[in-house]
Amino acid sequence: QQQVRQSPQSLTVWEGETAILNCSYEDSTFDYFPWYHQFPGESPALLIAIRPVSNKKEDGRFTIFFNKREKKFSLHIADSQPGDSATYFCAASGDQGKLIFGQGTKLSIKP
Amino acid sequence: GPKVLQIPSHQIIDMGQMVTLNCDPVSNHLYFYWYKQILGQQMEFLVNFYNGKVMEKSKLFKDQFSVERPDGSYFTLKIQPTALEDSAVYFCASSSLGSNTGQLYFGEGSKLTVL
């Protein structure tokens, strides 16, 4: 019940295209959904986050779409750049105080 | 931005030995976490810590694991004795509020290799 599922495991898109990363969860008490990105050899860093009161959150080229009824959320990266190449983790948290991560999506942007 | 420091960055030890991983969290943060990551895979929650106590621990937090933060110094993860399957990168994180309220800041990880 505490799992967060993420897909695809890896994704390659051309520079300028929109990359779409997907996540789903089971625990209806989760109320905070961040996306982190991690470059090789570095620590994960927060990219963008959303709460269930909203179904969309934008920050520049990054947009989270949230579907509370289906317990799904996705990250859209518009106008993908080679510098966006990294591993992206979705996550979810509730009032229990722990952040549960998805399995990660390794994103590669081809120039 | 705020920095979480982890020491050591890499440690190699023999199976059965004890290891202590140290974390210097962001100043004034109150919540502390340890995560385990194997080969760039999923970040797996181990334990969170607040007000001097473990709040919650996962099934991965075996009896051989312990955490403490004596007198506001380093937040430590101790493994005694270590096993081969403990080889991983351990990430410490801290936050000013709970993880469903505020951002977690991660350190750069301590890579543990158990031989």
mmCIF file of C-alpha atoms in Angstrom:
data_model
loop_
_atom_site.group_PDB
_atom_site.id
_atom_site.type_symbol
_atom_site.label_atom_id
_atom_site.label_comp_id
_atom_site.label_asym_id
_atom_site.label_seq_id
_atom_site.Cartn_x
_atom_site.Cartn_y
_atom_site.Cartn_z
ATOM 1 C CA GLN A 1 0.000 0.000 0.000
ATOM 2 C CA GLN A 2 2.967 2.303 0.512
ATOM 3 C CA GLN A 3 4.402 1.765 -2.955
ATOM 4 C CA VAL A 4 5.006 4.377 -5.590
ATOM 5 C CA ARG A 5 5.304 2.952 -9.109
ATOM 6 C CA GLN A 6 7.156 4.778 -11.838
ATOM 7 C CA SER A 7 7.449 4.265 -15.584
ATOM 8 C CA PRO A 8 9.159 4.016 -17.941
ATOM 9 C CA GLN A 9 12.409 2.727 -16.506
ATOM 10 C CA SER A 10 14.299 4.571 -19.232
ATOM 11 C CA LEU A 11 13.291 7.123 -21.825
ATOM 12 C CA THR A 12 15.073 8.715 -24.762
ATOM 13 C CA VAL A 13 13.701 11.758 -26.550
ATOM 14 C CA TRP A 14 15.101 14.191 -29.089
ATOM 15 C CA GLU A 15 16.135 17.662 -28.071
ATOM 16 C CA GLY A 16 13.127 19.965 -28.241
ATOM 17 C CA GLU A 17 10.553 17.226 -27.669
ATOM 18 C CA THR A 18 8.424 16.793 -24.551
ATOM 19 C CA ALA A 19 9.455 14.014 -22.189
ATOM 20 C CA ILE A 20 6.665 12.432 -20.138
ATOM 21 C CA LEU A 21 7.371 10.478 -16.972
ATOM 22 C CA ASN A 22 4.606 8.673 -15.106
ATOM 23 C CA CYS A 23 3.909 7.643 -11.529
ATOM 24 C CA SER A 24 1.090 6.043 -9.590
ATOM 25 C CA TYR A 25 0.480 5.419 -5.919
ATOM 26 C CA GLU A 26 -1.841 3.413 -3.715
ATOM 27 C CA ASP A 27 -1.994 5.110 -0.352
ATOM 28 C CA SER A 28 -4.827 7.648 -0.402
ATOM 29 C CA THR A 29 -3.364 9.413 2.642
ATOM 30 C CA PHE A 30 -0.407 10.690 0.593
ATOM 31 C CA ASP A 31 -0.705 14.444 0.231
ATOM 32 C CA TYR A 32 2.604 15.676 -1.142
ATOM 33 C CA PHE A 33 4.124 14.607 -4.457
ATOM 34 C CA PRO A 34 7.580 15.874 -5.378
ATOM 35 C CA TRP A 35 9.812 15.056 -8.308
ATOM 36 C CA TYR A 36 13.559 14.840 -7.754
ATOM 37 C CA HIS A 37 16.303 14.586 -10.311
ATOM 38 C CA GLN A 38 19.689 13.031 -9.819
ATOM 39 C CA PHE A 39 22.785 13.414 -11.966
ATOM 40 C CA PRO A 40 25.387 10.621 -11.912
ATOM 41 C CA GLY A 41 27.447 10.695 -8.747
ATOM 42 C CA GLU A 42 25.366 13.457 -7.215
ATOM 43 C CA SER A 43 22.607 13.691 -4.650
ATOM 44 C CA PRO A 44 18.912 13.905 -5.554
ATOM 45 C CA ALA A 45 17.597 17.458 -5.759
ATOM 46 C CA LEU A 46 14.029 18.703 -5.673
ATOM 47 C CA LEU A 47 12.725 19.760 -9.069
ATOM 48 C CA ILE A 48 9.038 20.503 -8.542
ATOM 49 C CA ALA A 49 6.235 19.342 -6.237
ATOM 50 C CA ILE A 50 2.439 19.333 -6.062
ATOM 51 C CA ARG A 51 -0.323 18.825 -3.505
ATOM 52 C CA PRO A 52 -3.699 17.181 -4.271
ATOM 53 C CA VAL A 53 -5.554 20.499 -4.012
ATOM 54 C CA SER A 54 -4.187 21.216 -7.487
ATOM 55 C CA ASN A 55 -4.252 19.111 -10.643
ATOM 56 C CA LYS A 56 -1.432 20.993 -12.332
ATOM 57 C CA LYS A 57 1.758 22.720 -11.287
ATOM 58 C CA GLU A 58 4.096 24.521 -13.650
ATOM 59 C CA ASP A 59 7.626 25.767 -13.198
ATOM 60 C CA GLY A 60 9.215 26.887 -16.429
ATOM 61 C CA ARG A 61 9.561 23.884 -18.733
ATOM 62 C CA PHE A 62 8.485 21.455 -16.014
ATOM 63 C CA THR A 63 4.821 20.622 -15.373
ATOM 64 C CA ILE A 64 3.218 18.118 -13.031
ATOM 65 C CA PHE A 65 -0.209 16.785 -13.957
ATOM 66 C CA PHE A 66 -2.070 15.197 -11.051
ATOM 67 C CA ASN A 67 -5.107 12.909 -11.188
ATOM 68 C CA LYS A 68 -6.368 12.274 -7.679
ATOM 69 C CA ARG A 69 -9.182 9.942 -8.713
ATOM 70 C CA GLU A 70 -6.833 7.618 -10.573
ATOM 71 C CA LYS A 71 -3.953 8.164 -8.112
ATOM 72 C CA LYS A 72 -1.592 9.081 -10.904
ATOM 73 C CA PHE A 73 0.738 11.958 -11.563
ATOM 74 C CA SER A 74 3.155 12.755 -14.323
ATOM 75 C CA LEU A 75 6.048 15.057 -15.070
ATOM 76 C CA HIS A 76 6.198 16.738 -18.452
ATOM 77 C CA ILE A 77 9.470 18.291 -19.535
ATOM 78 C CA ALA A 78 8.838 20.601 -22.470
ATOM 79 C CA ASP A 79 11.502 21.584 -24.996
ATOM 80 C CA SER A 80 13.892 18.951 -23.629
ATOM 81 C CA GLN A 81 17.544 19.931 -23.471
ATOM 82 C CA PRO A 82 20.632 17.680 -23.315
ATOM 83 C CA GLY A 83 21.274 19.090 -19.833
ATOM 84 C CA ASP A 84 17.996 17.530 -18.690
ATOM 85 C CA SER A 85 19.561 14.080 -19.060
ATOM 86 C CA ALA A 86 19.424 12.557 -15.570
ATOM 87 C CA THR A 87 17.513 10.061 -13.484
ATOM 88 C CA TYR A 88 14.154 11.362 -12.317
ATOM 89 C CA PHE A 89 12.405 10.069 -9.224
ATOM 90 C CA CYS A 90 8.809 10.703 -8.292
ATOM 91 C CA ALA A 91 7.938 10.464 -4.632
ATOM 92 C CA ALA A 92 5.008 10.682 -2.257
ATOM 93 C CA SER A 93 4.587 11.513 1.383
ATOM 94 C CA GLY A 94 1.838 11.552 3.942
ATOM 95 C CA ASP A 95 1.576 12.556 7.539
ATOM 96 C CA GLN A 96 3.673 9.573 8.589
ATOM 97 C CA GLY A 97 6.684 11.708 7.810
ATOM 98 C CA LYS A 98 8.554 9.562 5.306
ATOM 99 C CA LEU A 99 9.079 10.169 1.607
ATOM 100 C CA ILE A 100 8.568 7.101 -0.586
ATOM 101 C CA PHE A 101 10.369 7.147 -3.926
ATOM 102 C CA GLY A 102 9.502 5.537 -7.221
ATOM 103 C CA GLN A 103 11.941 3.297 -9.044
ATOM 104 C CA GLY A 104 13.324 6.112 -11.171
ATOM 105 C CA THR A 105 13.355 6.958 -14.893
ATOM 106 C CA LYS A 106 16.656 7.368 -16.646
ATOM 107 C CA LEU A 107 16.070 10.149 -19.161
ATOM 108 C CA SER A 108 18.381 10.711 -22.109
ATOM 109 C CA ILE A 109 18.009 13.686 -24.428
ATOM 110 C CA LYS A 110 19.519 13.249 -27.881
ATOM 111 C CA PRO A 111 20.854 16.428 -29.488
ATOM 112 C CA GLY B 1 21.616 26.508 -1.302
ATOM 113 C CA PRO B 2 21.521 24.628 1.977
ATOM 114 C CA LYS B 3 24.050 21.844 2.245
ATOM 115 C CA VAL B 4 23.977 18.476 3.926
ATOM 116 C CA LEU B 5 27.465 17.117 4.441
ATOM 117 C CA GLN B 6 28.260 13.433 4.656
ATOM 118 C CA ILE B 7 31.437 11.817 5.918
ATOM 119 C CA PRO B 8 33.001 9.611 4.628
ATOM 120 C CA SER B 9 32.235 9.812 0.925
ATOM 121 C CA HIS B 10 33.449 6.262 0.476
ATOM 122 C CA GLN B 11 34.338 3.479 2.904
ATOM 123 C CA ILE B 12 35.523 -0.047 2.265
ATOM 124 C CA ILE B 13 35.295 -2.532 5.109
ATOM 125 C CA ASP B 14 35.326 -6.245 5.715
ATOM 126 C CA MET B 15 32.095 -8.075 6.417
ATOM 127 C CA GLY B 16 31.381 -8.220 10.141
ATOM 128 C CA GLN B 17 33.096 -4.949 10.952
ATOM 129 C CA MET B 18 31.313 -1.915 12.310
ATOM 130 C CA VAL B 19 30.829 1.246 10.287
ATOM 131 C CA THR B 20 29.537 4.677 11.251
ATOM 132 C CA LEU B 21 28.273 7.050 8.594
ATOM 133 C CA ASN B 22 28.149 10.683 9.609
ATOM 134 C CA CYS B 23 25.779 13.384 8.480
ATOM 135 C CA ASP B 24 25.949 17.096 9.184
ATOM 136 C CA PRO B 25 22.412 18.295 8.393
ATOM 137 C CA VAL B 26 21.343 21.761 7.355
ATOM 138 C CA SER B 27 21.525 24.132 10.282
ATOM 139 C CA ASN B 28 18.192 24.518 12.104
ATOM 140 C CA HIS B 29 16.629 21.532 10.381
ATOM 141 C CA LEU B 30 14.694 19.299 12.732
ATOM 142 C CA TYR B 31 13.911 16.183 10.711
ATOM 143 C CA PHE B 32 16.574 13.741 9.581
ATOM 144 C CA TYR B 33 16.457 10.761 7.257
ATOM 145 C CA TRP B 34 18.601 7.956 5.926
ATOM 146 C CA TYR B 35 18.004 6.393 2.517
ATOM 147 C CA LYS B 36 19.762 3.484 0.817
ATOM 148 C CA GLN B 37 20.423 3.389 -2.918
ATOM 149 C CA ILE B 38 21.974 0.491 -4.790
ATOM 150 C CA LEU B 39 23.654 1.131 -8.167
ATOM 151 C CA GLY B 40 21.659 4.261 -9.030
ATOM 152 C CA GLN B 41 18.388 2.455 -8.484
ATOM 153 C CA GLN B 42 15.475 3.375 -6.255
ATOM 154 C CA MET B 43 16.028 5.453 -3.146
ATOM 155 C CA GLU B 44 14.787 3.246 -0.324
ATOM 156 C CA PHE B 45 13.664 4.738 2.960
ATOM 157 C CA LEU B 46 15.477 3.440 6.018
ATOM 158 C CA VAL B 47 14.567 5.665 8.936
ATOM 159 C CA ASN B 48 13.483 9.125 9.976
ATOM 160 C CA PHE B 49 14.403 10.885 13.185
ATOM 161 C CA TYR B 50 12.964 13.837 15.062
ATOM 162 C CA ASN B 51 13.443 15.322 18.473
ATOM 163 C CA GLY B 52 15.995 12.734 19.440
ATOM 164 C CA LYS B 53 13.849 9.764 18.491
ATOM 165 C CA VAL B 54 13.232 7.409 15.619
ATOM 166 C CA MET B 55 9.848 8.242 14.145
ATOM 167 C CA GLU B 56 9.562 5.389 11.706
ATOM 168 C CA LYS B 57 11.809 2.732 10.247
ATOM 169 C CA SER B 58 11.417 0.419 7.289
ATOM 170 C CA LYS B 59 11.966 -3.320 7.014
ATOM 171 C CA LEU B 60 15.405 -2.524 5.575
ATOM 172 C CA PHE B 61 16.412 -1.000 8.916
ATOM 173 C CA LYS B 62 17.691 -4.218 10.406
ATOM 174 C CA ASP B 63 18.519 -4.817 14.064
ATOM 175 C CA GLN B 64 22.169 -4.230 13.165
ATOM 176 C CA PHE B 65 21.343 -0.619 12.286
ATOM 177 C CA SER B 66 21.109 2.265 14.727
ATOM 178 C CA VAL B 67 20.857 6.030 14.502
ATOM 179 C CA GLU B 68 21.519 8.837 16.893
ATOM 180 C CA ARG B 69 22.295 12.516 17.070
ATOM 181 C CA PRO B 70 23.988 13.163 20.399
ATOM 182 C CA ASP B 71 23.777 16.796 21.554
ATOM 183 C CA GLY B 72 23.115 18.288 18.140
ATOM 184 C CA SER B 73 26.280 16.923 16.589
ATOM 185 C CA TYR B 74 26.420 14.591 13.612
ATOM 186 C CA PHE B 75 23.391 12.487 12.790
ATOM 187 C CA THR B 76 24.902 9.027 12.509
ATOM 188 C CA LEU B 77 23.982 5.691 11.014
ATOM 189 C CA LYS B 78 25.835 2.802 12.580
ATOM 190 C CA ILE B 79 25.860 -0.707 11.179
ATOM 191 C CA GLN B 80 27.215 -3.408 13.456
ATOM 192 C CA PRO B 81 28.016 -5.974 12.198
ATOM 193 C CA THR B 82 28.005 -5.257 8.468
ATOM 194 C CA ALA B 83 26.886 -7.772 5.841
ATOM 195 C CA LEU B 84 27.610 -8.025 2.115
ATOM 196 C CA GLU B 85 24.113 -6.812 1.254
ATOM 197 C CA ASP B 86 24.776 -3.569 3.102
ATOM 198 C CA SER B 87 26.945 -2.417 0.200
ATOM 199 C CA ALA B 88 25.183 0.644 -1.208
ATOM 200 C CA VAL B 89 25.212 4.409 -1.226
ATOM 201 C CA TYR B 90 23.612 5.815 1.903
ATOM 202 C CA PHE B 91 22.048 9.242 1.599
ATOM 203 C CA CYS B 92 21.306 11.446 4.541
ATOM 204 C CA ALA B 93 18.621 14.101 4.230
ATOM 205 C CA SER B 94 17.225 16.803 6.433
ATOM 206 C CA SER B 95 14.222 19.078 6.381
ATOM 207 C CA SER B 96 12.926 21.942 8.452
ATOM 208 C CA LEU B 97 9.421 20.508 8.425
ATOM 209 C CA GLY B 98 8.081 17.008 7.904
ATOM 210 C CA SER B 99 8.591 15.417 4.496
ATOM 211 C CA ASN B 100 4.986 16.046 3.498
ATOM 212 C CA THR B 101 5.407 19.746 4.131
ATOM 213 C CA GLY B 102 8.882 20.795 3.184
ATOM 214 C CA GLN B 103 11.733 19.967 0.911
ATOM 215 C CA LEU B 104 14.241 17.299 1.804
ATOM 216 C CA TYR B 105 17.831 18.298 1.252
ATOM 217 C CA PHE B 106 20.119 15.393 0.475
ATOM 218 C CA GLY B 107 23.807 14.973 1.084
ATOM 219 C CA GLU B 108 26.059 13.610 -1.628
ATOM 220 C CA GLY B 109 26.000 10.140 -0.183
ATOM 221 C CA SER B 110 28.379 7.761 1.542
ATOM 222 C CA LYS B 111 29.317 4.831 -0.632
ATOM 223 C CA LEU B 112 29.780 1.746 1.521
ATOM 224 C CA THR B 113 31.524 -1.308 0.123
ATOM 225 C CA VAL B 114 31.458 -4.428 2.280
ATOM 226 C CA LEU B 115 33.908 -7.131 1.221
#
